Coordinates of C-alpha atoms (C1' of nucleotides) in Angstrom, one line a residue:
Chain D
X144 CA 0.0 0.0 0.0
X145 CA 1.8 2.9 -1.5
X146 CA 1.4 5.9 0.7
X147 CA -0.6 9.0 0.1
X148 CA 0.7 11.7 -2.6
X149 CA 0.8 15.3 -1.9
X150 CA -2.0 15.3 -4.7
X151 CA -4.1 13.0 -3.1
X152 CA -3.8 14.7 0.1
X153 CA -5.0 17.7 -1.4
X154 CA -8.2 16.2 -3.2
X155 CA -8.7 14.5 0.0
X156 CA -9.0 17.7 2.1
X157 CA -10.9 19.6 -0.8
X158 CA -13.4 17.3 -0.4
X159 CA -14.0 17.6 3.4
X160 CA -14.4 21.2 2.9
X161 CA -16.6 21.0 -0.4
X162 CA -18.7 18.8 2.0
X163 CA -19.4 21.9 4.6
X164 CA -19.8 24.6 2.1
X165 CA -20.1 23.2 -1.5
X166 CA -17.4 24.0 -4.3
X167 CA -18.5 27.5 -5.1
X168 CA -17.8 28.5 -1.8
X169 CA -14.6 27.3 -0.9
X170 CA -11.4 29.4 -2.0
X171 CA -8.0 28.1 -2.6
X172 CA -6.8 30.0 0.4
X173 CA -9.2 27.7 2.5
X174 CA -7.9 24.8 1.3
X175 CA -4.4 26.0 1.3
X176 CA -5.1 26.8 5.0
X177 CA -6.3 23.4 5.9
X178 CA -3.5 22.1 3.8
X179 CA -1.0 24.7 6.0
X180 CA 0.3 26.1 3.0
X181 CA 0.0 29.0 1.1
X182 CA -2.3 29.2 -1.7
X183 CA 0.3 29.5 -4.4
X184 CA 1.8 26.0 -3.3
X185 CA -1.4 24.3 -4.3
X186 CA -0.5 24.7 -8.0
X187 CA 2.4 22.7 -7.8
X188 CA 0.3 19.3 -7.0
X189 CA -2.8 20.6 -9.2
X190 CA -3.8 22.4 -12.4
X191 CA -6.8 23.8 -10.9
X192 CA -9.5 24.3 -8.8
X193 CA -12.0 22.4 -11.7
X194 CA -9.3 19.7 -12.0
X195 CA -9.9 18.7 -8.2
X196 CA -13.3 18.7 -8.8
X197 CA -13.2 16.4 -11.6
X198 CA -10.8 13.9 -9.8
X199 CA -13.2 13.7 -6.7
X200 CA -16.8 13.2 -8.7
X201 CA -15.7 11.3 -11.7
X202 CA -14.2 8.3 -9.9
X203 CA -17.0 7.9 -7.8
X204 CA -19.2 8.2 -10.4
X205 CA -17.6 5.6 -12.4
X206 CA -17.4 3.2 -9.4
X207 CA -21.3 3.6 -9.2
X208 CA -21.9 2.9 -12.7
X209 CA -19.6 -0.2 -12.8
X210 CA -21.1 -1.3 -9.9
X211 CA -24.5 -1.4 -10.9
X212 CA -23.3 -3.0 -14.5
X213 CA -22.4 -6.0 -12.7
X214 CA -25.4 -6.3 -10.3
X215 CA -27.7 -5.7 -13.5
X216 CA -26.1 -8.5 -15.4
X217 CA -26.2 -11.1 -12.4
X218 CA -28.6 -13.8 -12.2
X219 CA -29.8 -12.8 -8.9
X220 CA -33.4 -12.2 -8.2
X221 CA -34.6 -8.5 -8.0
X222 CA -35.0 -8.5 -4.7
X223 CA -31.4 -9.8 -4.1
X224 CA -30.3 -7.2 -7.0
X225 CA -31.9 -4.3 -4.6
X226 CA -30.1 -5.6 -1.9
X227 CA -27.0 -5.4 -3.7
X228 CA -27.4 -1.9 -4.6
X229 CA -28.2 -0.7 -1.2
X230 CA -24.9 -2.8 -0.3
X231 CA -22.8 -1.0 -3.3
X232 CA -24.2 2.5 -1.7
X233 CA -23.3 1.7 2.1
X234 CA -20.0 0.6 1.1
X235 CA -18.9 3.3 -1.2
X236 CA -20.5 6.2 0.9
X237 CA -18.8 4.7 4.2
X238 CA -15.5 4.7 2.4
X239 CA -15.6 8.1 1.1
X240 CA -18.9 10.1 2.6
X241 CA -16.8 13.5 1.8
X242 CA -16.6 13.0 -1.8
X243 CA -20.4 11.8 -2.2
X244 CA -21.2 15.1 -0.9
X245 CA -19.6 16.9 -4.0
X246 CA -21.2 13.9 -6.2
X247 CA -24.6 15.2 -5.4
X248 CA -24.3 18.8 -4.6
X249 CA -21.6 19.7 -6.8
X250 CA -21.8 18.0 -10.1
X251 CA -23.3 20.9 -12.0
X252 CA -20.1 23.2 -11.3
X253 CA -18.1 20.7 -13.7
X254 CA -16.8 21.9 -16.9
X255 CA -15.3 19.6 -19.1
X256 CA -16.3 16.3 -17.5
X257 CA -20.2 17.5 -17.3
X258 CA -21.3 15.7 -20.1
X259 CA -19.7 12.6 -19.5
X260 CA -21.0 13.1 -16.0
X261 CA -24.3 13.1 -17.1
X262 CA -23.7 9.8 -19.0
X263 CA -22.7 7.8 -16.6
X264 CA -25.8 9.0 -14.1
X265 CA -27.9 8.2 -16.8
X266 CA -26.3 4.7 -17.2
X267 CA -26.9 4.1 -13.6
X268 CA -30.4 5.1 -13.4
X269 CA -31.4 3.3 -16.5
X270 CA -30.1 -0.3 -15.5
X271 CA -31.8 0.1 -11.7
X272 CA -35.2 1.1 -13.8
X273 CA -34.6 -2.0 -15.8
X274 CA -34.2 -4.0 -12.6
X275 CA -37.6 -2.3 -11.0
X276 CA -39.1 -2.9 -14.1
X277 CA -38.1 -6.5 -14.4
X278 CA -39.1 -6.9 -10.6
X279 CA -42.7 -6.1 -11.5
X280 CA -42.9 -8.3 -14.3
X281 CA -41.8 -11.4 -12.7
X282 CA -44.1 -10.3 -10.1
X283 CA -41.7 -9.9 -7.1
X284 CA -42.4 -6.6 -6.4
X285 CA -45.8 -4.2 -6.5
X286 CA -46.7 -2.7 -9.3
X287 CA -46.5 1.0 -8.5
X288 CA -44.7 3.5 -11.3
X289 CA -41.0 2.2 -11.3
X290 CA -40.1 6.0 -11.4
X291 CA -41.6 6.8 -8.1
X292 CA -39.8 3.4 -6.4
X293 CA -36.6 4.4 -8.0
X294 CA -36.7 8.4 -6.9
X295 CA -37.7 7.1 -3.4
X296 CA -35.1 4.7 -3.0
X297 CA -32.5 6.2 -5.0
X298 CA -32.9 9.6 -2.9
X299 CA -32.8 7.8 0.2
X300 CA -29.3 6.0 -0.9
X301 CA -27.7 9.1 -2.5
X302 CA -28.2 10.7 1.1
X303 CA -26.4 8.2 3.1
X304 CA -23.0 10.4 3.0
X305 CA -25.0 13.0 5.7
X306 CA -25.7 10.5 7.8
X307 CA -22.9 7.5 7.7
X308 CA -20.2 9.3 9.6
X309 CA -22.0 10.2 12.6
X310 CA -22.5 6.4 12.7
X311 CA -18.9 5.1 12.7
X312 CA -20.2 3.1 15.9
X313 CA -22.4 0.4 14.4
X314 CA -21.9 -2.1 11.8
X315 CA -22.3 -1.0 8.1
X316 CA -23.4 -4.8 7.5
X317 CA -26.6 -4.2 10.2
X318 CA -27.3 -0.6 8.5
X319 CA -27.4 -2.3 5.0
X320 CA -29.9 -4.8 6.5
X321 CA -32.1 -2.2 8.5
X322 CA -31.8 -0.1 5.0
X323 CA -33.1 -3.4 3.0
X324 CA -35.9 -4.0 5.4
X325 CA -37.4 -0.7 5.7
X326 CA -36.8 0.3 1.5
X327 CA -37.9 -3.3 0.1
X328 CA -40.5 -4.3 3.0
X329 CA -41.7 -0.9 4.5
X330 CA -41.7 -0.1 8.1
X331 CA -45.6 -1.1 8.5
X332 CA -46.4 -4.0 10.6
X333 CA -47.9 -6.7 8.9
Chain T
X266 CA -55.2 38.1 -4.1
X267 CA -52.5 41.1 -4.2
X268 CA -50.3 40.9 -7.0
X269 CA -46.7 40.1 -6.8
X270 CA -44.4 42.9 -5.6
X271 CA -41.0 43.6 -7.2
X272 CA -39.3 42.2 -4.1
X273 CA -41.3 39.3 -4.0
X274 CA -40.4 39.2 -7.7
X275 CA -36.7 39.1 -7.1
X276 CA -37.1 36.3 -4.2
X277 CA -38.9 34.0 -6.6
X278 CA -36.5 34.5 -9.7
X279 CA -33.4 34.2 -7.2
X280 CA -34.7 30.9 -5.8
X281 CA -35.0 29.6 -9.4
X282 CA -31.2 30.6 -10.0
X283 CA -30.0 29.2 -6.4
X284 CA -31.7 26.2 -7.4
X285 CA -29.6 25.6 -10.6
X286 CA -26.1 26.6 -9.7
X287 CA -26.5 27.3 -5.4
X288 CA -26.5 30.3 -3.5
X289 CA -22.6 30.6 -3.8
X290 CA -22.4 30.3 -7.5
X291 CA -25.0 32.8 -8.3
X292 CA -24.2 36.4 -8.9
X293 CA -26.0 39.6 -8.1
X294 CA -25.5 40.3 -12.0
X295 CA -26.9 37.1 -12.8
X296 CA -29.8 37.5 -10.7
X297 CA -30.3 41.2 -12.2
X298 CA -29.7 39.9 -16.0
X299 CA -32.7 37.5 -15.0
X300 CA -34.6 40.2 -13.8
X301 CA -34.1 42.3 -16.8
X302 CA -32.6 45.2 -14.8
X303 CA -28.9 46.1 -13.7
X304 CA -27.1 44.6 -10.7
X305 CA -27.6 48.1 -8.7
X306 CA -31.0 48.5 -9.1
X307 CA -31.9 45.2 -7.4
X308 CA -30.9 47.2 -4.1
X309 CA -33.9 49.3 -4.5
X310 CA -36.1 46.4 -3.5
X311 CA -33.6 44.3 -1.3
X312 CA -31.0 45.0 1.6
X313 CA -28.3 42.4 0.5
X314 CA -27.8 39.0 -1.2
X315 CA -27.9 37.5 2.3
X316 CA -31.5 39.0 3.0
X317 CA -32.8 37.2 -0.2
X318 CA -31.4 33.8 1.2
X319 CA -33.1 34.5 4.3
X320 CA -36.6 35.1 2.8
X321 CA -36.3 32.0 0.7
X322 CA -35.3 29.7 3.8
X323 CA -37.1 30.9 6.8
X324 CA -40.6 31.1 5.6
X325 CA -40.3 27.5 4.3
X326 CA -38.8 26.2 7.5
X327 CA -41.4 27.7 9.5
X328 CA -44.0 26.2 7.4
X329 CA -42.6 22.8 7.7
X330 CA -42.5 22.9 11.8
X331 CA -45.4 24.6 12.2
X332 CA -47.1 21.6 10.0
X333 CA -45.3 18.9 11.7
X334 CA -46.3 20.3 15.3
X335 CA -50.3 20.1 14.1
X336 CA -49.7 16.8 13.1
X337 CA -47.6 15.8 16.1
X338 CA -50.3 17.3 18.3
X339 CA -53.5 15.7 16.6
X340 CA -55.2 12.2 17.6
X341 CA -54.3 10.4 14.6
X342 CA -53.0 6.9 14.1
X343 CA -49.0 6.8 13.6
X344 CA -49.7 5.5 10.3
X345 CA -52.0 8.3 9.5
X346 CA -49.7 11.0 11.1
X347 CA -46.7 9.6 8.4
X348 CA -49.2 10.0 5.8
X349 CA -50.1 13.6 6.6
X350 CA -46.3 14.3 7.0
X351 CA -45.8 13.1 3.6
X352 CA -48.9 14.9 2.1
X353 CA -47.4 17.8 3.7
X354 CA -43.9 17.7 2.1
X355 CA -45.8 16.9 -1.1
X356 CA -48.1 20.2 -0.7
X357 CA -45.1 22.4 0.1
X358 CA -42.4 21.2 -2.6
X359 CA -45.2 21.5 -5.3
X360 CA -45.9 24.7 -4.3
X361 CA -42.5 26.3 -3.9
X362 CA -39.8 23.4 -5.4
X363 CA -37.5 26.2 -6.1
X364 CA -37.4 27.6 -2.3
X365 CA -36.8 23.9 -1.5
X366 CA -33.5 23.7 -3.1
X367 CA -32.1 26.3 -1.3
X368 CA -33.4 24.9 1.8
X369 CA -31.8 21.9 1.3
X370 CA -28.6 22.7 0.0
X371 CA -27.9 26.3 0.9
X372 CA -28.8 26.5 4.5
X373 CA -25.4 26.6 5.8
X374 CA -25.0 29.9 4.2
X375 CA -27.4 31.7 6.3
X376 CA -25.6 34.1 8.8
X377 CA -27.7 35.8 11.2
X378 CA -30.6 33.5 11.1
X379 CA -28.6 30.2 10.8
X380 CA -29.1 29.5 14.5
X381 CA -32.8 30.1 14.2
X382 CA -32.7 27.8 11.3
X383 CA -31.1 25.0 13.3
X384 CA -33.6 25.4 15.9
X385 CA -36.7 25.0 13.6
X386 CA -34.7 21.8 11.9
X387 CA -34.3 20.3 15.5
X388 CA -38.1 20.5 16.7
X389 CA -39.3 19.6 13.4
X390 CA -37.0 16.3 13.7
X391 CA -38.0 15.5 17.4
X392 CA -41.8 15.8 16.7
X393 CA -40.7 13.1 13.6
X394 CA -38.8 11.0 15.6
X395 CA -41.6 11.0 18.8
X396 CA -44.2 9.7 16.4
X397 CA -42.2 7.1 15.3
X398 CA -41.1 6.2 18.6
X399 CA -45.0 6.1 19.7
X400 CA -45.5 4.0 16.7
X401 CA -43.3 1.3 17.3
X402 CA -44.4 1.2 21.2
X403 CA -48.0 0.8 20.3
X404 CA -47.0 -1.9 18.0
X405 CA -48.2 0.1 14.6
X406 CA -44.5 0.1 13.1
X407 CA -41.9 -2.5 12.9
X408 CA -39.1 -2.0 16.0
X409 CA -36.0 -0.8 13.8
X410 CA -34.0 2.2 15.2
X411 CA -36.0 4.9 14.8
X412 CA -33.2 7.1 13.6
X413 CA -32.5 5.0 10.1
X414 CA -36.3 5.2 9.5
X415 CA -36.5 8.8 9.7
X416 CA -33.6 9.3 7.8
X417 CA -34.9 7.0 5.3
X418 CA -38.2 8.6 5.2
X419 CA -36.9 12.3 5.4
X420 CA -34.2 12.3 2.6
X421 CA -37.0 11.3 0.5
X422 CA -39.5 13.7 1.4
X423 CA -36.7 16.4 1.4
X424 CA -35.7 15.5 -2.2
X425 CA -39.0 15.6 -3.4
X426 CA -38.5 19.2 -5.1
X427 CA -36.2 17.6 -7.5
X428 CA -38.8 15.6 -8.8
X429 CA -41.7 17.1 -8.8
X430 CA -41.5 19.8 -11.3
X431 CA -41.0 17.1 -13.8
X432 CA -44.1 15.6 -12.9
X433 CA -46.6 18.2 -13.1
X434 CA -48.5 16.2 -15.5
X435 CA -49.9 13.8 -12.8
X436 CA -52.2 14.3 -9.7
X437 CA -50.4 15.3 -6.7
X438 CA -53.0 13.4 -4.3
X439 CA -51.5 10.2 -6.7
X440 CA -48.2 11.2 -5.8
X441 CA -48.8 11.3 -1.9
X442 CA -50.6 7.7 -2.1
X443 CA -47.5 6.1 -4.2
X444 CA -45.0 7.6 -1.9
X445 CA -47.0 6.2 1.2
X446 CA -47.5 2.7 0.1
X447 CA -43.7 2.7 -0.6
X448 CA -42.4 4.5 2.4
X449 CA -44.7 2.6 4.6
X450 CA -45.6 -0.9 3.3
X451 CA -42.5 -1.2 1.2
X452 CA -42.4 -2.3 -2.4
X453 CA -42.1 -6.0 -2.1
X454 CA -45.3 -8.0 -2.9
X455 CA -46.9 -10.1 0.5
Chain O
dG292 C1' 8.1 22.5 -2.8
dT293 C1' 7.0 26.6 -0.3
dC294 C1' 7.1 31.4 -0.6
dT295 C1' 6.0 36.7 -1.9
dA296 C1' 4.3 39.5 -4.8
dT297 C1' 0.8 40.5 -8.4
dA298 C1' -1.7 40.0 -12.8
dA299 C1' -6.4 39.9 -14.7
dC300 C1' -10.9 39.6 -13.1
dG301 C1' -15.3 39.3 -10.4
dC302 C1' -17.6 40.0 -6.4
dG303 C1' -21.6 42.7 -3.5
dA304 C1' -22.7 47.0 -2.4
dT305 C1' -23.1 52.4 -3.1
dA306 C1' -23.2 57.2 -4.8
dG307 C1' -25.5 60.1 -7.2
dA308 C1' -27.3 61.6 -12.2
dC309 C1' -31.8 60.9 -14.3
Chain N
dG235 C1' -36.9 52.9 -10.0
dT236 C1' -33.2 52.2 -13.3
dC237 C1' -29.3 53.9 -14.7
dT238 C1' -24.0 54.6 -14.9
dA239 C1' -19.7 54.8 -12.7
dT240 C1' -16.9 52.9 -9.0
dC241 C1' -15.3 51.3 -4.2
dG242 C1' -12.8 47.7 -1.9
dC243 C1' -11.7 43.5 -1.5
dG244 C1' -11.2 38.7 -3.3
dT245 C1' -11.1 35.2 -6.7
dT246 C1' -7.8 31.9 -9.5
dA247 C1' -3.9 31.4 -11.5
dT248 C1' 1.1 32.4 -12.4
dA249 C1' 5.9 34.3 -12.1
dG250 C1' 10.3 34.0 -10.3
dA251 C1' 13.4 34.2 -5.9
dC252 C1' 15.0 30.9 -2.5

DNA sequence: GTCTATAACGCGATAGAC
DNA sequence: GTCTATCGCGTTATAGAC
């Protein structure tokens, strides 16, 4: 395990600041201060503020789209695929809760990579919707508009980053299981 | 019904721009352009950019906290209270989807009103949690950590603003009903 | 690799003419 | 109520010393 480069450290610290105030409200001086150096010195390691945002968002978006593709192509049942999706979100969000904030809230500030990001997100959502439609067809899940179901589940999963760092005390597998129960079987008794 | 004042128009247009790019990334020049005037002219109607954000967020936050208090104090069952909460979110989000974006994403840029906002949010969440705990005690809902349940339901409801304006075609009561089914009874068949 | 200094520009907000 | 002009400051990024 190679130790963190200075560039990686900058990107990691930037993600923390972006989570607090958003990309636009964080200045290169803020970032430099958090790194213990002057703003100008940052430019020995990165090309621009925009490049930092690209690095944070694109790698995460690719991780989600790749993970979803594998789940979609597997032979599991619809319900099991949904459980795998929940695990995917819990796993990535726990590894990188800071980056998840930028992925959710600052993607619109991407410039050169904006189109690519939108394609990744669209591929992800299309796979998700297909899984739900297949589940309706096979009778595994209720016949409610798949758009509403996807919206409901996905917004919960996309917000996990807000919540996971406060809950380091308890087991991530336990969180996955609780979420699976709530999102799939609901909260009503019987 | 009195017609919209120039100040209200500025706040309404600002909320639209804030939804697209966030408070920090929208300049007074952007806002003026969208209003068809020069930036300096805005200051005949508003005192500062910060005051616009206050106006957008605080009135919405109060509407939620008041609505929640009424639901909490009613005599309905836990499940019916949850359905009322869902209707409250659908109702407010459909009336003001632009303002909801600021409420969700830009509250941390409040200055003088930040503490008050946090109190409103905290009151809201405490009432919500109490309703869930009462439901567990009475056996109406499953005994899963109320924190996880509230997180799951609330993040879905808080994200409605992203989704509602695209769905003007269909009935809001139908949306409330679909969401109630998904959030309360889940998506699994049987 | 970090520093100081600075370029080039955009920001929120104000003054005062009309 | 809107305009032009401008203030004072903050922004990203670069140049060049050490």
